[in-house]
Short mmCIF file of C-alpha atoms in Angstrom, two decimals:
data_model
loop_
_atom_site.label_atom_id
_atom_site.label_comp_id
_atom_site.label_asym_id
_atom_site.label_seq_id
_atom_site.Cartn_x
_atom_site.Cartn_y
_atom_site.Cartn_z
CA UNK A 231 -1.37 5.16 -29.37
CA UNK A 232 -5.06 4.70 -28.64
CA UNK A 233 -5.94 7.22 -25.94
CA UNK A 234 -9.58 6.14 -25.44
CA UNK A 235 -9.91 5.09 -21.79
CA UNK A 236 -11.74 1.93 -20.73
CA UNK A 237 -15.16 2.68 -19.23
CA UNK A 238 -15.71 2.90 -15.51
CA UNK A 239 -17.96 0.32 -13.89
CA UNK A 240 -21.41 2.02 -13.78
CA UNK A 241 -21.74 1.72 -10.01
CA UNK A 242 -18.25 3.17 -9.54
CA UNK A 243 -18.87 5.93 -12.08
CA UNK A 244 -21.78 7.05 -9.91
CA UNK A 245 -19.48 7.12 -6.87
CA UNK A 246 -16.95 9.21 -8.79
CA UNK A 247 -19.65 11.76 -9.55
CA UNK A 248 -20.29 12.15 -5.82
CA UNK A 249 -16.62 12.69 -4.89
CA UNK A 250 -15.36 14.58 -7.95
CA UNK A 251 -15.72 17.99 -6.32
CA UNK A 252 -13.65 16.88 -3.31
CA UNK A 253 -10.82 15.06 -5.10
CA UNK A 254 -9.08 16.30 -8.24
CA UNK A 255 -7.19 13.64 -10.20
CA UNK A 256 -4.38 16.05 -11.12
CA UNK A 257 -2.74 16.95 -7.80
CA UNK A 258 0.18 19.39 -8.17
CA UNK A 259 3.09 20.19 -5.85
CA UNK A 260 1.57 23.46 -4.67
CA UNK A 261 -1.60 21.63 -3.56
CA UNK A 262 0.10 19.16 -1.21
CA UNK A 263 -0.28 21.29 1.93
CA UNK A 264 -3.95 21.91 1.19
CA UNK A 265 -4.58 18.18 0.72
CA UNK A 266 -2.86 17.40 3.99
CA UNK A 267 -5.30 19.68 5.78
CA UNK A 268 -8.37 18.21 4.09
CA UNK A 269 -11.43 16.69 5.79
CA UNK A 270 -10.07 13.15 5.48
CA UNK A 271 -7.68 13.66 8.41
CA UNK A 272 -10.54 14.56 10.76
CA UNK A 273 -12.48 11.51 9.60
CA UNK A 274 -9.50 9.27 10.34
CA UNK A 275 -9.32 10.62 13.87
CA UNK A 276 -12.90 9.44 14.43
CA UNK A 277 -12.30 5.92 13.09
CA UNK A 278 -13.10 3.23 15.69
CA UNK A 279 -9.90 1.22 15.54
CA UNK A 280 -11.16 -1.15 18.24
CA UNK A 281 -13.97 -2.39 15.92
CA UNK A 282 -16.39 -2.08 18.85
CA UNK A 283 -13.99 -3.65 21.30
CA UNK A 284 -12.66 -6.49 19.14
CA UNK A 285 -9.13 -5.03 19.12
CA UNK A 286 -6.90 -3.60 21.80
CA UNK A 287 -5.16 -0.58 20.28
CA UNK A 288 -1.92 1.15 21.16
CA UNK A 289 0.43 3.51 19.39
CA UNK A 290 4.08 2.82 20.14
CA UNK A 291 7.20 4.83 19.28
CA UNK A 292 10.01 2.49 18.24
CA UNK A 293 13.55 3.04 16.96
CA UNK A 294 13.74 4.31 13.41
CA UNK A 295 16.62 3.93 10.98
CA UNK A 296 20.13 4.73 12.19
CA UNK A 297 20.55 8.46 12.92
CA UNK A 298 16.85 9.08 12.20
CA UNK A 299 13.84 9.84 14.41
CA UNK A 300 11.68 7.21 16.07
CA UNK A 301 8.74 5.91 14.08
CA UNK A 302 5.18 5.33 15.23
CA UNK A 303 3.56 1.92 14.98
CA UNK A 304 -0.20 1.53 15.38
CA UNK A 305 -0.67 -1.91 16.96
CA UNK A 306 -4.10 -3.55 16.96
CA UNK A 307 -4.41 -6.94 18.71
CA UNK A 308 -7.53 -9.06 19.16
CA UNK A 309 -8.71 -8.54 22.72
CA UNK A 310 -9.74 -12.17 23.21
CA UNK A 311 -7.06 -14.62 24.33
CA UNK A 312 -5.41 -16.51 21.49
CA UNK A 313 -6.52 -20.14 21.28
CA UNK A 314 -4.19 -21.50 18.60
CA UNK A 315 -0.78 -20.18 19.53
CA UNK A 316 0.86 -16.95 18.32
CA UNK A 317 -1.17 -15.00 15.81
CA UNK A 318 -0.13 -14.02 12.29
CA UNK A 319 0.79 -10.38 11.65
CA UNK A 320 -0.43 -8.07 8.93
CA UNK A 321 2.23 -5.37 8.60
CA UNK A 322 0.42 -2.48 6.92
CA UNK A 323 1.94 0.41 4.96
CA UNK A 324 -0.43 3.31 4.29
CA UNK A 325 -1.09 5.01 0.98
CA UNK A 326 -1.06 8.67 0.03
CA UNK A 327 1.15 9.08 -3.01
CA UNK A 328 4.32 9.26 -0.87
CA UNK A 329 3.20 12.74 0.21
CA UNK A 330 0.05 12.31 2.33
CA UNK A 331 -1.36 10.31 5.20
CA UNK A 332 -0.44 8.55 8.42
CA UNK A 333 -0.69 5.06 9.85
CA UNK A 334 -4.48 5.26 10.13
CA UNK A 335 -5.02 5.74 6.39
CA UNK A 336 -6.51 2.58 4.93
CA UNK A 337 -6.05 0.59 8.14
CA UNK A 338 -9.73 -0.38 8.11
CA UNK A 339 -8.91 -2.91 5.37
CA UNK A 340 -6.29 -4.95 7.27
CA UNK A 341 -8.40 -4.64 10.41
CA UNK A 342 -11.28 -6.29 8.56
CA UNK A 343 -8.95 -9.06 7.41
CA UNK A 344 -7.54 -9.47 10.91
CA UNK A 345 -10.98 -9.81 12.42
CA UNK A 346 -11.65 -12.76 10.11
CA UNK A 347 -8.18 -14.29 10.42
CA UNK A 348 -7.50 -13.70 14.15
CA UNK A 349 -4.42 -11.67 13.27
CA UNK A 350 -2.46 -8.75 14.73
CA UNK A 351 -2.24 -5.57 12.65
CA UNK A 352 0.84 -3.34 12.85
CA UNK A 353 0.51 -0.16 10.76
CA UNK A 354 3.68 1.85 10.26
CA UNK A 355 4.01 5.62 9.99
CA UNK A 356 6.80 6.85 7.73
CA UNK A 357 8.26 10.22 6.89
CA UNK A 358 6.64 11.88 3.89
CA UNK A 359 8.10 13.48 0.78
CA UNK A 360 9.01 16.10 -0.32
CA UNK A 361 10.30 17.06 3.14
CA UNK A 362 11.78 13.58 3.47
CA UNK A 363 12.73 12.17 0.06
CA UNK A 364 13.94 8.67 -0.72
CA UNK A 365 15.26 6.69 1.10
CA UNK A 366 13.54 8.04 4.24
CA UNK A 367 10.11 6.40 3.65
CA UNK A 368 11.38 2.91 2.81
CA UNK A 369 13.99 2.98 5.57
CA UNK A 370 11.26 3.84 8.11
CA UNK A 371 9.08 1.03 6.78
CA UNK A 372 12.01 -1.42 7.00
CA UNK A 373 12.85 -0.34 10.56
CA UNK A 374 9.25 -0.93 11.59
CA UNK A 375 9.27 -4.42 10.07
CA UNK A 376 12.50 -5.32 11.88
CA UNK A 377 11.05 -4.12 15.19
CA UNK A 378 7.83 -6.05 14.60
CA UNK A 379 9.68 -9.29 13.86
CA UNK A 380 12.01 -8.88 16.85
CA UNK A 381 9.17 -8.03 19.26
CA UNK A 382 6.48 -10.32 17.90
CA UNK A 383 6.47 -12.38 21.08
CA UNK A 384 5.34 -9.47 23.23
CA UNK A 385 2.53 -8.82 20.75
CA UNK A 386 1.36 -12.44 20.95
CA UNK A 387 2.38 -12.78 17.33
CA UNK A 388 4.37 -15.18 15.21
CA UNK A 389 7.48 -13.66 13.58
CA UNK A 390 7.42 -16.46 11.01
CA UNK A 391 3.96 -15.46 9.78
CA UNK A 392 4.21 -11.80 8.80
CA UNK A 393 2.35 -10.58 5.71
CA UNK A 394 3.23 -7.14 4.33
CA UNK A 395 0.39 -5.18 2.76
CA UNK A 396 -0.44 -1.77 1.40
CA UNK A 397 -2.44 0.17 -1.16
CA UNK A 398 -1.22 2.74 -3.69
CA UNK A 399 2.00 4.27 -2.33
CA UNK A 400 1.75 1.75 0.50
CA UNK A 401 1.58 -1.02 -2.08
CA UNK A 402 4.68 0.34 -3.79
CA UNK A 403 6.51 0.59 -0.46
CA UNK A 404 5.41 -2.96 0.40
CA UNK A 405 6.85 -4.22 -2.88
CA UNK A 406 10.05 -2.26 -2.19
CA UNK A 407 10.14 -3.67 1.34
CA UNK A 408 9.97 -7.22 -0.01
CA UNK A 409 12.99 -6.44 -2.20
CA UNK A 410 14.92 -4.68 0.56
CA UNK A 411 14.41 -7.29 3.27
CA UNK A 412 15.36 -10.02 0.77
CA UNK A 413 18.59 -8.21 -0.11
CA UNK A 414 19.48 -7.34 3.49
CA UNK A 415 18.56 -10.82 4.68
CA UNK A 416 16.12 -9.26 7.13
CA UNK A 417 12.77 -10.61 8.30
CA UNK A 418 11.16 -12.94 5.74
CA UNK A 419 7.48 -12.14 5.14
CA UNK A 420 5.33 -15.07 4.02
CA UNK A 421 3.40 -12.92 1.55
CA UNK A 422 2.85 -9.46 0.11
CA UNK A 423 -0.51 -7.86 -0.69
CA UNK A 424 -0.04 -5.10 -3.26
CA UNK A 425 -3.30 -3.23 -3.82
CA UNK A 426 -3.20 -0.81 -6.78
CA UNK A 427 0.52 -0.35 -6.02
CA UNK A 428 2.55 2.68 -7.12
CA UNK A 429 5.56 0.97 -8.72
CA UNK A 430 7.06 2.95 -11.62
CA UNK A 431 8.41 6.50 -11.50
CA UNK A 432 8.68 6.72 -15.30
CA UNK A 433 4.94 7.41 -15.66
CA UNK A 434 4.90 6.47 -19.36
CA UNK A 435 2.64 3.41 -19.62
CA UNK A 436 -0.36 3.41 -21.99
CA UNK A 437 -2.72 3.40 -19.00
CA UNK A 438 -1.06 6.50 -17.53
CA UNK A 439 -1.81 8.32 -20.79
CA UNK A 440 -5.30 6.84 -21.21
CA UNK A 441 -6.45 7.95 -17.77
CA UNK A 442 -5.06 11.52 -17.83
CA UNK A 443 -7.53 13.83 -16.12
CA UNK A 444 -9.77 10.95 -15.00
CA UNK A 445 -10.45 9.14 -11.73
CA UNK A 446 -8.75 10.20 -8.51
CA UNK A 447 -5.03 9.92 -9.36
CA UNK A 448 -3.82 10.65 -12.88
CA UNK A 449 -0.39 11.09 -14.48
CA UNK A 450 -0.10 14.69 -13.21
CA UNK A 451 -0.64 13.56 -9.62
CA UNK A 452 1.68 10.64 -10.24
CA UNK A 453 4.43 12.95 -11.44
CA UNK A 454 3.87 15.08 -8.34
CA UNK A 455 4.26 12.12 -6.00
CA UNK A 456 7.32 10.68 -7.70
CA UNK A 457 9.03 14.07 -8.05
CA UNK A 458 8.44 14.73 -4.37
CA UNK A 459 10.12 11.42 -3.55
CA UNK A 460 12.96 11.47 -6.08
CA UNK A 461 13.49 15.10 -7.14
CA UNK A 462 15.30 15.59 -10.42
CA UNK A 463 16.23 11.91 -10.66
CA UNK A 464 12.60 10.92 -11.34
CA UNK A 465 12.40 9.10 -14.65
CA UNK A 466 16.17 9.05 -15.04
CA UNK A 467 18.55 6.11 -15.31
CA UNK A 468 19.65 5.84 -11.69
CA UNK A 469 16.44 5.32 -9.69
CA UNK A 470 16.70 2.73 -6.94
CA UNK A 471 14.36 -0.29 -7.00
CA UNK A 472 13.81 0.38 -3.28
CA UNK A 473 12.12 3.61 -4.40
CA UNK A 474 10.42 2.34 -7.58
CA UNK A 475 10.15 -1.47 -7.54
CA UNK A 476 9.45 -1.59 -11.29
CA UNK A 477 13.15 -0.71 -11.67
CA UNK A 478 14.25 -3.96 -10.01
CA UNK A 479 16.19 -6.23 -12.36
CA UNK A 480 15.91 -9.30 -10.11
CA UNK A 481 12.49 -10.42 -8.84
CA UNK A 482 13.61 -13.86 -7.70
CA UNK A 483 13.27 -15.00 -4.11
CA UNK A 484 10.29 -12.82 -3.22
CA UNK A 485 7.37 -13.93 -1.04
CA UNK A 486 4.14 -14.92 -2.82
CA UNK A 487 2.29 -11.84 -4.04
CA UNK A 488 -1.34 -10.83 -4.40
CA UNK A 489 -1.71 -7.88 -6.77
CA UNK A 490 -4.86 -6.10 -7.80
CA UNK A 491 -5.65 -3.00 -9.81
CA UNK A 492 -8.54 -1.45 -11.73
CA UNK A 493 -8.71 -1.60 -15.51
CA UNK A 494 -9.54 2.12 -15.59
CA UNK A 495 -6.64 3.57 -13.62
CA UNK A 496 -3.18 5.00 -14.09
CA UNK A 497 -1.34 2.08 -12.47
CA UNK A 498 -2.97 -0.74 -14.48
CA UNK A 499 -0.13 -1.50 -16.88
CA UNK A 500 2.73 -1.24 -14.40
CA UNK A 501 0.95 -3.63 -12.01
CA UNK A 502 0.25 -6.15 -14.76
CA UNK A 503 3.88 -5.92 -15.90
CA UNK A 504 5.17 -6.44 -12.36
CA UNK A 505 3.05 -9.55 -11.86
CA UNK A 506 4.25 -10.90 -15.21
CA UNK A 507 7.87 -10.34 -14.23
CA UNK A 508 7.37 -12.18 -10.94
CA UNK A 509 6.09 -15.18 -12.92
CA UNK A 510 8.96 -14.85 -15.39
CA UNK A 511 11.38 -14.98 -12.44
CA UNK A 512 9.80 -18.22 -11.25
CA UNK A 513 7.82 -16.59 -8.47
CA UNK A 514 4.26 -16.89 -7.20
CA UNK A 515 1.72 -14.16 -7.89
CA UNK A 516 -2.05 -13.85 -8.12
CA UNK A 517 -3.22 -10.91 -10.23
CA UNK A 518 -6.70 -9.39 -10.40
CA UNK A 519 -7.58 -6.61 -12.84
CA UNK A 520 -11.00 -5.36 -11.81
CA UNK A 521 -13.03 -4.28 -14.88
CA UNK A 522 -14.00 -0.63 -14.72
CA UNK A 523 -12.24 -0.01 -11.42
CA UNK A 524 -10.67 3.40 -10.77
CA UNK A 525 -7.73 3.91 -8.41
CA UNK A 526 -8.66 2.88 -4.86
CA UNK A 527 -12.26 2.19 -5.85
CA UNK A 528 -12.88 -0.28 -3.03
CA UNK A 529 -11.98 2.38 -0.46
CA UNK A 530 -14.06 5.14 -2.05
CA UNK A 531 -17.07 2.91 -2.79
CA UNK A 532 -16.84 -0.08 -0.42
CA UNK A 533 -20.48 -1.13 -0.92
CA UNK A 534 -20.18 -1.45 -4.72
CA UNK A 535 -20.37 -4.99 -6.08
CA UNK A 536 -16.88 -4.74 -7.62
CA UNK A 537 -15.45 -3.51 -4.30
CA UNK A 538 -17.05 -6.40 -2.46
CA UNK A 539 -15.56 -8.83 -4.98
CA UNK A 540 -12.11 -7.29 -4.56
CA UNK A 541 -12.24 -7.44 -0.75
CA UNK A 542 -13.44 -11.04 -0.92
CA UNK A 543 -10.57 -12.03 -3.23
CA UNK A 544 -8.01 -10.42 -0.92
CA UNK A 545 -9.38 -12.23 2.14
CA UNK A 546 -9.59 -15.56 0.32
CA UNK A 547 -5.95 -15.30 -0.73
CA UNK A 548 -4.84 -14.36 2.78
CA UNK A 549 -6.81 -17.18 4.36
CA UNK A 550 -5.16 -19.67 2.01
CA UNK A 551 -1.71 -18.16 2.71
CA UNK A 552 -2.02 -18.03 6.48
CA UNK A 553 -3.87 -21.32 6.75
CA UNK A 554 -6.64 -19.94 8.91
#
């Protein structure tokens, strides 16, 4: 197998040089607590979720799964009165490798979409592994979606126009959520936005080997995240598709999907394979493989030309889907 990695985009390579001392690509289990206490959490606390008054923001505790704690939903609604009826909803699932983060992580992206699309953002907080292994995270995410659909009216939102979206682990959970709500005959999202999604616990694709030790999330970190979620069953024969969507045998009946990923990242091949399988099942998917992109590049280097192109493609797809 050819282990030579594809080159990083020059602008993104420069960004990696700046952040390399703060983020190691090979996160291990004994580093999880340290990462959770890192400077990123303080930065999130300072994020202006109102976008200078554009959104009204509240955090609401809602019922979680049966016999489980309540979950927190971050709800951001445009402050101006709606002019065209109930607004669409972007139901956001945060990233963090299944082991890090809260409902503020990455929410700046759906907030930017919502500002352009006059949409409501609901960002769900879910229990983290390894303290709360599968199925705790996906069950929390499902419970939040059910609550959002059932209470859309009080949010000024349209329960028939919910888009689920997430990056990295949040992208994987969004893909799993699309499968789970299909199978349970729950709320029916009109689309799914899967940004560099974490889909396959087996961690054996060519790209996972090519990118070992490179970028911000390599196969060592990936093994850490999946082992935290699944324990000894990681990589074995009995992993649920609601944990690792790449394990799903049936991809029919899913909402239209937007998938994107960098060419120079661990998840490249599993994302391409998932998009291909959606097409093979007769589904609708738009796939972008950004040349020279590392994992989460548009979040780490939002001003880079490739990041701007990625954000533009996401918004264009959403605008076409929502009809705004």
